[in-house]
Amino acid sequence: MVLPVLFVQPANGLLYGAIAQYTFKGKLPRDKYSSAFIMATYTTKKQLLVDAKSNFLLNHNSLYLWGDWRYYKFSQSNYGLGSDNVPSGKNDFTIESIAQPMKYDYIKFYQTASLLVAPNLFLGAGIHFDGYLNIASLPTEGTTTQQNYHNTYNSQFGFNNNHYLVKSFSLNLIHDSRDNLVNPNHGCFTNLNLKSNLEFGKNAFSRLILFSEFKYYVPLSHTNKQHVLAFWSYGQFLLKGHLPYLGLPANGGDQDSRSGRGYTQGLFRGQNLYYFETEYRFPLSCNQLLSGTVFTNFTSTSDKARNIAVLQYIQPAFGCGLRLLIDKTTRTNVVASYGVGRHSKSFYVNTGETF
């Protein structure tokens, strides 16, 4: 399936380009659908984005391959560490008042491979590479580039302010009982990922990162499978060592850049992050063509320098959306969502479910 792209994302503005998506399954009835897509877009914020993402279940569901490859010529503001940066009151507050603009090139290569070791249980390993190049911090009124969040943090831990690489390998434990990887109606997905760095040399230091993710889908009707209550949570925790500023987890940093609906991408960042979302999906037409969603979520991040722990401050959001079915066999939807957070409103259009 090849489609033109005309999407809206808060961090990008209007995106336009093309997407090619391939969905397939094995010949056995029990084989599950696998999918991959490559998308190239340009945005009204003068960003070039090339994404190639895959979720493959091969060899009759016994081999699980997961990939996230990206090349971005990107611009994005940063807003400091910790999720206390957006106050719950203070009616005259605007998110733009704490924004510090940046631009950089981003290269991402994440690839994992896991083998089935028990029913629905996979064990595997992966490699993870993030490259941040040509970083330029742009001065804002009343500050210099040396005073911004990014440069102050990186200087504290000895990272270069203009470029850096994050290289890791991982061990992965995955449980997946979803009926469909594209649009599940029931089942659960659990992913535990322990990453260690691949730094060498006299100035290298060890780093240990734990990533955990859980998705659960509850069917609410025996006769209409479009009534689904879905749950999604994930967390990334820096157990040892340090990460450069842009390598720290932030909202919108998941594989599909879908977390934190209601807020612009990268607004909440920290050494540790926890995210939770729940969504109710329901039919609007009898022929399954049109359906709706309502959702709520929250994001929490830490800032060790100020002794702010994850879950000490949470940033909630809520919203609703419409889903248009474009492929009945694979249950692929185009999803439009409107989210409202504290001092923030955002509109999204995407291919495929939010989670």
PDB file of C-alpha atoms in Angstrom, residues 87-94 343:
ATOM      1  CA  PRO A  87       2.627  24.543  36.237  1.00  0.00           C
ATOM      2  CA  SER A  88      -0.895  23.388  37.070  1.00  0.00           C
ATOM      3  CA  GLY A  89      -2.093  26.954  37.746  1.00  0.00           C
ATOM      4  CA  LYS A  90      -0.637  30.276  36.578  1.00  0.00           C
ATOM      5  CA  ASN A  91      -3.076  31.242  33.834  1.00  0.00           C
ATOM      6  CA  ASP A  92      -0.612  33.603  32.110  1.00  0.00           C
ATOM      7  CA  PHE A  93       1.943  30.794  31.546  1.00  0.00           C
ATOM      8  CA  THR A  94       2.767  29.706  27.987  1.00  0.00           C
ATOM      9  CA  HIS A 343      -1.550  25.008  28.854  1.00  0.00           C
TER      10      HIS A 343
END
